[in-house]
Amino acid sequence: MSIVKQLLKKSSPQQGIVMYYIVAIIGAFLLLNLPGIHKSGVSVKPIDTLFVAVSGVSVTGLTPVNISETYNAFGYIIILIILNIGGIGVMAIGTLLWVVLGKRIGIRERQLIMLDNNRDSMSGTVKLILDIVRTILAIEVVGALFLTFYFYQDLHDMKAAILQGVFVSISATTNGGLDITGESLIPYANDYFVQTIVMFLIVLGSIGFPVLLEIKAYIKNRIPNFRFTLFTKVTTVTYLAILIIGTVGILFIEGQGVFANQSWHKTLFYGMFQSVTTRSAGLQTFDVSQFSDATNLFMGALMFIGSSPSSVGGGIRTTTFAILVLFVINYKPNAERSAIKVFNREIHSQDLQRSFAVFTIAILLVFLGTFIIMINEGSTVPFIQIYFEVMSAFGTCGLSTGITSDLTPVSKCVLMVLMFIGRVGLISFIIMISGNREPAKYHYPKESIQIG
C-alpha cells in the first residue's frame, strides 16, 4: 500500500485517476474470484473474469459469460456493488467513504474529484459528490420499488422480485447493461410499463449529473432568478435530438425489415428503446443480431457519440458532438475566427480544441481497435459485427451481436482497453499520454497551407 501511495503522490492528477480506476478493476477482479460466488459446477477463465470486472467498473455490459448461468445471488450482489462503483465514479465512492470515516479530504483528493467529474474548479467538489451520490441512490431506490412490485405480480416470489427489481434498476441507472434474465429485457418486449421505467432510469443516469442537480435546484426553487447553465441547455437539447434522430432512423431502416409485421406501438417502443439504450445502457428488448447491417452501422455511430459528460456513460459525449456540429454550422471560410454561438453565448476556443482532440483520438482508437480485432477474427467474424462490438466497448454501451464469448484473448484485451478508456474519459487519457505541457514562451511566424 505504501508503494501505491508513493506512486499516487508522484503522479499527475490525470494519472492518479487512471491508477484509481486500475485499482478498482483489480478489486473487482478479486471480488469476482471470491469462493461461493459462482453457481455449482461453474468455472470461469481468469481472462473472462477480468473482462467482467472491467465491464462492471466501466459500466459497459459486454460480457463473455452469461451472468444468469454463471453467478449466484451472492455474485449478483457483488456485481451490483461493482456497477455502482463504476457508475457513480471511483472518486465519488472514495469521497463518500472518507466522509463516513471522518477523514480529511485534502487538496490532492479534491483535484482528483474535480477531474473525475469534469469540473473546472475545486470549489464545492465534496458537496457536489455527496449530492450526486444521494441523487443516484434515490433514483435507484425509486426505480427498484416500482420494478419490484411489478415483477412480483409476474413472479409471485418476493425474494426473486426484489433481486430482479434491484438488479434491473441499478443496471439501468448506471447504464451497466448487465442482466440476470439471460436474455436482457427481451422477455419484456411486450411490457411497455417495464420498458418505460427502464428508459427513464437510463436517461437519468446518462444525461449528466450536473443536469440532474440543476433540475433538482430548479424544482426546489432554492436559488432566486434561477437560470440553467449553457452546459445543461446544450447537453439536454443534444441528448434529446440524438434520441429522436436515433428512434426515427431505426424505424426508417427497419420499417420494411424486421419490424414489418409488428404493430405500430410495438415498433415504436422497439425503435425508441434501442435509441435510448445506445446512449450507453446496453439493455435490449430486441436481438440486435437480427437487425440489418445498415441499422447496426447506424447504432454504432450512436454508441460512438455516447452519453453526456459527468454521467455514467462513455463515448465522445454529447457536448463534443454538439460543438463539432455547431462549428460546421457557424464556419465561415474567409473569417479569421469563426465564433460558435448558441443560446446567446459563445463557446470558448479551448472547448473547441478539446472537442477536436477528443474526436480525433476517438476515431484513431476505434480504427486501431477494429484493425487489431480484424487481424485476429477477420476470417471468422464479419466486419459489421467487429465494428459493432468495438463501438459498443468504446461507448461503454454493452450491446452485442453475440460474438464476445467467441473472441480470442487478444481481441478481448482490445475491448477491455477501449472500455477502460471510455470510462476514464478521453480528456484524462489525452492529458495522461501527452502530459501537462507548459505554454510556449515564443511563437514562429504564421503561414497558411491549402486545406480541403
XYZ file of C-alpha atoms in Angstrom:
452
model
C 0.000 0.000 0.000
C 2.889 2.367 0.738
C 4.192 1.816 -2.807
C 0.765 2.662 -4.236
C 0.594 5.817 -2.102
C 4.032 6.910 -3.310
C 3.025 6.336 -6.949
C -0.166 8.350 -6.462
C 1.760 11.225 -4.867
C 4.290 11.364 -7.712
C 1.715 11.001 -10.495
C -0.200 13.808 -12.156
C -3.911 14.151 -11.284
C -4.851 12.539 -14.625
C -2.504 9.627 -13.988
C -3.934 9.405 -10.476
C -7.461 8.989 -11.855
C -6.288 6.209 -14.179
C -4.481 4.460 -11.326
C -7.553 4.641 -9.086
C -9.660 3.004 -11.810
C -6.996 0.328 -12.303
C -7.086 -0.350 -8.545
C -10.896 -0.540 -8.759
C -10.643 -3.103 -11.583
C -8.145 -5.183 -9.580
C -10.508 -5.017 -6.593
C -13.458 -6.053 -8.781
C -11.423 -8.939 -10.223
C -10.586 -10.188 -6.719
C -14.234 -9.880 -5.619
C -15.361 -11.894 -8.629
C -12.925 -14.642 -7.588
C -14.336 -14.997 -4.073
C -15.394 -18.537 -3.123
C -19.117 -19.192 -3.332
C -19.764 -16.532 -5.949
C -20.417 -18.920 -8.864
C -23.201 -21.402 -9.353
C -22.403 -25.022 -8.561
C -20.120 -26.659 -11.101
C -19.347 -23.405 -12.936
C -15.771 -22.247 -13.506
C -14.711 -19.083 -15.316
C -11.400 -18.448 -17.057
C -9.280 -15.658 -15.492
C -9.400 -13.632 -18.752
C -13.215 -13.788 -18.706
C -13.388 -12.807 -15.022
C -11.114 -9.856 -15.747
C -13.345 -8.949 -18.698
C -16.436 -8.924 -16.442
C -14.516 -6.824 -13.871
C -13.510 -4.236 -16.495
C -17.016 -4.277 -17.952
C -18.511 -3.709 -14.491
C -16.188 -0.888 -13.436
C -16.578 0.786 -16.837
C -20.351 0.086 -16.652
C -20.291 -1.294 -20.164
C -22.214 -4.555 -20.024
C -20.223 -6.551 -22.566
C -19.544 -9.981 -21.109
C -18.067 -13.253 -22.416
C -20.184 -15.260 -19.923
C -23.901 -15.485 -19.276
C -24.393 -13.708 -15.930
C -27.564 -15.626 -15.045
C -25.904 -19.001 -15.704
C -22.556 -18.151 -14.093
C -23.199 -16.284 -10.822
C -25.470 -16.978 -7.870
C -27.324 -14.447 -5.685
C -24.108 -13.549 -3.839
C -22.438 -12.978 -7.196
C -25.305 -10.710 -8.282
C -24.787 -8.559 -5.177
C -21.050 -8.277 -5.878
C -21.781 -7.250 -9.491
C -24.267 -4.613 -8.282
C -21.613 -3.161 -5.967
C -19.131 -3.051 -8.851
C -21.708 -1.365 -11.127
C -22.366 1.339 -8.549
C -18.648 1.950 -8.033
C -18.168 2.296 -11.769
C -21.364 4.243 -12.430
C -21.183 6.799 -9.650
C -17.406 7.022 -10.027
C -14.422 5.692 -8.123
C -13.589 9.114 -6.668
C -17.230 9.722 -5.670
C -17.369 6.427 -3.765
C -13.966 7.180 -2.228
C -15.166 10.614 -1.135
C -18.271 9.095 0.440
C -16.125 6.647 2.412
C -13.764 9.454 3.526
C -16.744 11.456 4.793
C -18.276 8.447 6.585
C -14.934 7.608 8.234
C -14.432 11.261 9.202
C -11.187 11.632 7.262
C -9.953 14.981 5.988
C -10.229 15.462 2.221
C -7.086 17.259 1.075
C -6.180 19.292 -2.000
C -4.899 16.220 -3.849
C -8.177 14.344 -3.359
C -10.181 17.407 -4.396
C -8.130 17.656 -7.607
C -8.933 14.027 -8.423
C -12.638 14.525 -7.667
C -12.639 17.604 -9.891
C -11.069 15.715 -12.826
C -13.240 12.618 -12.385
C -16.337 14.804 -12.699
C -15.096 17.180 -15.440
C -15.106 20.179 -13.114
C -13.039 23.322 -13.749
C -12.872 24.327 -10.093
C -12.215 22.556 -6.790
C -14.751 24.786 -5.028
C -17.682 22.771 -3.675
C -16.419 19.452 -5.051
C -17.163 17.443 -1.892
C -20.721 18.805 -1.628
C -21.180 18.077 -5.336
C -20.111 14.461 -4.873
C -22.432 13.924 -1.916
C -25.318 15.427 -3.908
C -24.532 13.125 -6.844
C -24.390 10.015 -4.643
C -27.663 10.903 -2.901
C -29.394 11.633 -6.221
C -28.246 8.445 -7.976
C -29.097 6.244 -4.984
C -32.536 7.872 -4.716
C -33.206 7.190 -8.402
C -32.106 3.564 -7.989
C -34.313 3.059 -4.927
C -37.418 4.532 -6.575
C -36.804 2.510 -9.739
C -36.263 -0.665 -7.701
C -39.520 -0.153 -5.782
C -41.575 0.298 -8.963
C -39.978 -2.686 -10.689
C -40.038 -4.981 -7.629
C -43.782 -4.595 -7.036
C -44.439 -5.031 -10.749
C -42.231 -8.119 -11.083
C -43.891 -9.667 -8.020
C -47.199 -9.792 -9.909
C -45.468 -11.929 -12.538
C -43.050 -13.998 -10.423
C -45.189 -14.428 -7.250
C -41.933 -14.705 -5.299
C -40.967 -11.627 -3.292
C -37.301 -12.631 -2.942
C -36.916 -13.174 -6.696
C -38.899 -9.989 -7.442
C -36.666 -7.895 -5.155
C -33.499 -9.329 -6.715
C -34.786 -8.766 -10.234
C -36.147 -5.278 -9.483
C -32.991 -4.069 -7.734
C -30.700 -5.531 -10.396
C -32.613 -4.030 -13.333
C -32.885 -0.645 -11.585
C -29.164 -0.404 -10.790
C -28.119 -1.817 -14.173
C -30.335 0.724 -15.980
C -29.450 3.757 -13.830
C -25.710 3.091 -14.004
C -26.119 2.153 -17.693
C -24.351 -1.088 -16.758
C -26.194 -3.231 -19.294
C -25.774 -6.491 -17.356
C -28.840 -8.650 -16.667
C -29.866 -11.758 -14.737
C -32.536 -12.994 -17.140
C -30.020 -14.332 -19.643
C -31.911 -12.506 -22.404
C -31.626 -8.878 -21.254
C -35.125 -7.332 -21.447
C -36.264 -9.323 -24.474
C -38.781 -11.233 -22.275
C -40.404 -7.818 -21.607
C -40.632 -6.791 -25.267
C -44.421 -6.549 -24.927
C -44.356 -4.919 -21.490
C -44.428 -1.161 -22.035
C -44.508 -0.359 -18.313
C -41.149 -2.049 -17.647
C -39.671 -0.516 -20.791
C -40.845 2.991 -19.847
C -39.408 2.741 -16.309
C -36.101 1.386 -17.632
C -35.867 4.102 -20.310
C -36.409 6.806 -17.669
C -33.677 5.269 -15.491
C -31.264 5.071 -18.442
C -31.893 8.720 -19.358
C -31.491 9.915 -15.758
C -28.175 8.091 -15.482
C -26.725 9.214 -18.806
C -27.971 12.785 -19.234
C -25.321 14.099 -16.817
C -25.120 14.633 -13.051
C -24.927 18.464 -13.344
C -28.181 18.447 -15.319
C -29.929 16.404 -12.628
C -28.641 18.670 -9.858
C -29.713 21.827 -11.717
C -33.181 20.410 -12.329
C -33.340 19.449 -8.650
C -32.356 23.004 -7.629
C -34.907 24.478 -10.051
C -37.713 22.291 -8.657
C -36.848 23.174 -5.082
C -36.514 26.850 -6.128
C -33.678 27.433 -3.718
C -31.934 29.926 -5.986
C -33.727 33.193 -6.818
C -33.849 34.130 -10.528
C -32.523 30.682 -11.350
C -31.208 30.137 -14.893
C -29.886 26.940 -16.378
C -26.229 26.879 -17.389
C -25.123 26.666 -21.007
C -23.864 23.140 -20.296
C -27.313 21.972 -19.234
C -29.030 23.623 -22.199
C -26.611 22.221 -24.796
C -26.485 18.783 -23.170
C -30.251 18.396 -22.836
C -31.087 19.637 -26.344
C -28.367 17.490 -27.935
C -29.318 14.422 -25.903
C -32.997 14.682 -26.874
C -32.162 15.454 -30.516
C -29.927 12.368 -30.820
C -32.568 10.250 -29.077
C -35.253 11.369 -31.546
C -32.949 11.006 -34.574
C -31.953 7.539 -33.344
C -35.578 6.450 -32.961
C -36.628 7.786 -36.360
C -33.528 6.332 -38.032
C -34.047 2.829 -36.633
C -37.755 2.876 -37.507
C -36.999 4.136 -41.026
C -34.354 1.489 -41.747
C -36.228 -1.447 -40.204
C -39.774 -0.314 -41.040
C -39.790 -2.683 -44.033
C -37.333 -5.056 -42.388
C -37.617 -6.928 -39.083
C -40.372 -4.565 -37.883
C -42.527 -5.059 -40.988
C -45.092 -7.401 -39.392
C -45.187 -5.726 -35.949
C -47.926 -3.445 -34.611
C -47.221 0.297 -34.720
C -46.953 0.639 -30.938
C -44.602 -2.320 -30.569
C -42.468 -0.983 -33.426
C -42.384 2.463 -31.814
C -41.204 1.055 -28.483
C -38.628 -1.147 -30.210
C -37.149 1.857 -32.019
C -37.364 4.172 -29.017
C -35.828 1.686 -26.579
C -32.942 0.834 -28.917
C -32.240 4.539 -29.426
C -32.220 5.167 -25.671
C -30.047 2.153 -24.904
C -27.367 3.224 -27.416
C -26.613 6.202 -25.172
C -24.526 3.702 -23.152
C -27.011 1.386 -21.444
C -26.663 -1.919 -23.316
C -30.024 -3.377 -22.274
C -32.140 -4.515 -25.188
C -35.708 -5.578 -25.974
C -34.782 -6.893 -29.412
C -31.926 -9.136 -30.520
C -29.636 -6.679 -32.339
C -28.081 -9.511 -34.347
C -31.362 -9.644 -36.306
C -31.031 -6.030 -37.430
C -29.720 -5.240 -40.888
C -26.120 -4.132 -41.386
C -27.375 -0.599 -42.058
C -29.104 -0.447 -38.655
C -26.074 -1.809 -36.827
C -23.872 0.705 -38.656
C -26.233 3.496 -37.582
C -26.439 2.254 -33.984
C -22.648 2.049 -33.886
C -22.495 5.773 -34.681
C -24.977 6.479 -31.850
C -22.832 4.454 -29.411
C -19.730 6.327 -30.597
C -21.391 9.630 -29.587
C -22.473 8.095 -26.288
C -23.890 9.923 -23.295
C -23.346 13.304 -21.651
C -20.194 14.380 -19.767
C -20.183 13.827 -15.989
C -22.568 10.908 -16.342
C -22.327 7.142 -16.082
C -21.717 6.706 -19.828
C -18.895 6.869 -22.331
C -18.296 7.764 -25.975
C -17.076 11.121 -27.242
C -20.034 12.629 -25.293
C -22.967 14.731 -26.468
C -21.316 18.112 -25.874
C -18.334 17.154 -28.042
C -20.690 16.180 -30.851
C -22.754 19.369 -30.371
C -19.688 21.645 -30.516
C -18.430 19.949 -33.701
C -21.847 20.341 -35.362
C -22.109 23.972 -34.238
C -18.608 24.650 -35.580
C -19.597 23.360 -39.025
C -22.811 25.434 -38.958
C -21.010 28.607 -37.862
C -17.904 28.114 -40.010
C -17.063 30.977 -42.385
C -14.186 30.162 -44.785
C -12.959 33.752 -45.150
C -13.234 34.698 -41.482
C -10.129 34.926 -39.305
C -12.056 33.269 -36.487
C -15.470 31.609 -36.618
C -17.264 32.168 -33.308
C -19.541 29.350 -32.168
C -22.741 30.946 -30.889
C -25.545 29.121 -29.094
C -28.228 30.261 -26.611
C -26.879 33.844 -26.727
C -23.442 32.676 -25.668
C -20.110 31.952 -27.385
C -18.197 28.720 -26.890
C -14.601 29.058 -25.636
C -11.970 28.292 -28.280
C -10.343 25.908 -25.780
C -13.536 23.817 -25.702
C -13.477 23.646 -29.497
C -9.855 22.469 -29.441
C -10.694 19.845 -26.827
C -13.652 18.630 -28.902
C -11.485 18.166 -31.998
C -8.798 16.428 -29.922
C -11.362 14.054 -28.385
C -12.958 13.310 -31.756
C -9.594 12.680 -33.459
C -8.246 10.412 -30.716
C -11.576 8.551 -30.587
C -11.511 7.884 -34.330
C -7.922 6.629 -34.090
C -8.745 4.374 -31.119
C -11.788 2.708 -32.693
C -9.942 2.324 -36.010
C -6.960 0.727 -34.294
C -9.226 -1.488 -32.185
C -11.213 -2.612 -35.223
C -7.996 -3.218 -37.173
C -6.425 -5.412 -34.460
C -9.593 -7.457 -33.935
C -9.985 -7.928 -37.699
C -6.457 -9.333 -37.865
C -7.387 -11.832 -35.143
C -11.002 -12.572 -36.075
C -11.441 -11.327 -39.656
C -11.592 -14.803 -41.198
C -14.448 -15.961 -38.952
C -16.326 -12.806 -37.864
C -17.945 -10.327 -40.318
C -16.668 -6.751 -40.291
C -20.008 -5.244 -39.209
C -20.052 -7.393 -36.051
C -16.485 -6.380 -35.166
C -17.325 -2.724 -35.806
C -20.447 -3.003 -33.625
C -18.516 -4.650 -30.774
C -15.763 -2.009 -30.880
C -18.239 0.889 -30.865
C -20.142 -0.744 -28.013
C -16.954 -1.108 -25.960
C -15.730 2.442 -26.634
C -19.158 3.923 -25.884
C -19.365 1.733 -22.740
C -22.708 0.597 -24.101
C -22.674 -3.190 -23.893
C -24.853 -4.091 -26.865
C -23.508 -7.097 -28.729
C -24.375 -9.253 -31.699
C -23.251 -12.247 -29.633
C -19.586 -12.623 -30.581
C -17.980 -11.572 -27.264
C -17.595 -15.077 -25.820
C -16.030 -16.412 -29.035
C -13.303 -13.776 -29.340
C -9.619 -14.590 -28.820
C -7.814 -13.307 -25.686
C -6.089 -10.596 -27.778
C -9.428 -9.276 -29.051
C -10.882 -9.348 -25.528
C -7.900 -7.327 -24.287
C -8.531 -4.733 -27.030
C -12.167 -4.408 -25.944
C -11.106 -4.108 -22.282
C -8.740 -1.246 -23.142
C -11.495 0.535 -25.078
C -13.976 0.069 -22.216
C -11.432 1.395 -19.732
C -10.596 4.480 -21.814
C -14.293 5.092 -22.460
C -14.996 5.169 -18.720
C -11.941 7.154 -17.617
C -12.668 9.768 -20.279
C -10.719 10.826 -23.326
C -9.648 14.192 -21.880
C -7.936 12.475 -18.939
C -6.476 9.899 -21.324
C -5.130 12.551 -23.722
C -3.558 14.612 -20.927
C -2.101 11.465 -19.363
C -0.286 10.409 -22.554
C 0.737 13.914 -23.619
C 1.476 15.372 -20.190
C 0.757 18.857 -18.884
C 2.985 20.852 -21.181
C 3.878 24.402 -20.273
C 2.625 27.120 -22.635
C 5.124 28.099 -25.330
C 7.175 31.171 -24.454
C 7.671 32.129 -28.082
C 5.882 31.800 -31.458
C 7.048 31.174 -35.011
C 5.809 33.203 -37.986
C 2.432 32.005 -39.254
C 1.963 30.675 -42.755
C -1.184 29.393 -44.485
C -1.467 25.993 -46.138
C -4.115 24.683 -48.530
C -6.979 22.786 -46.860
C -9.577 20.557 -48.500
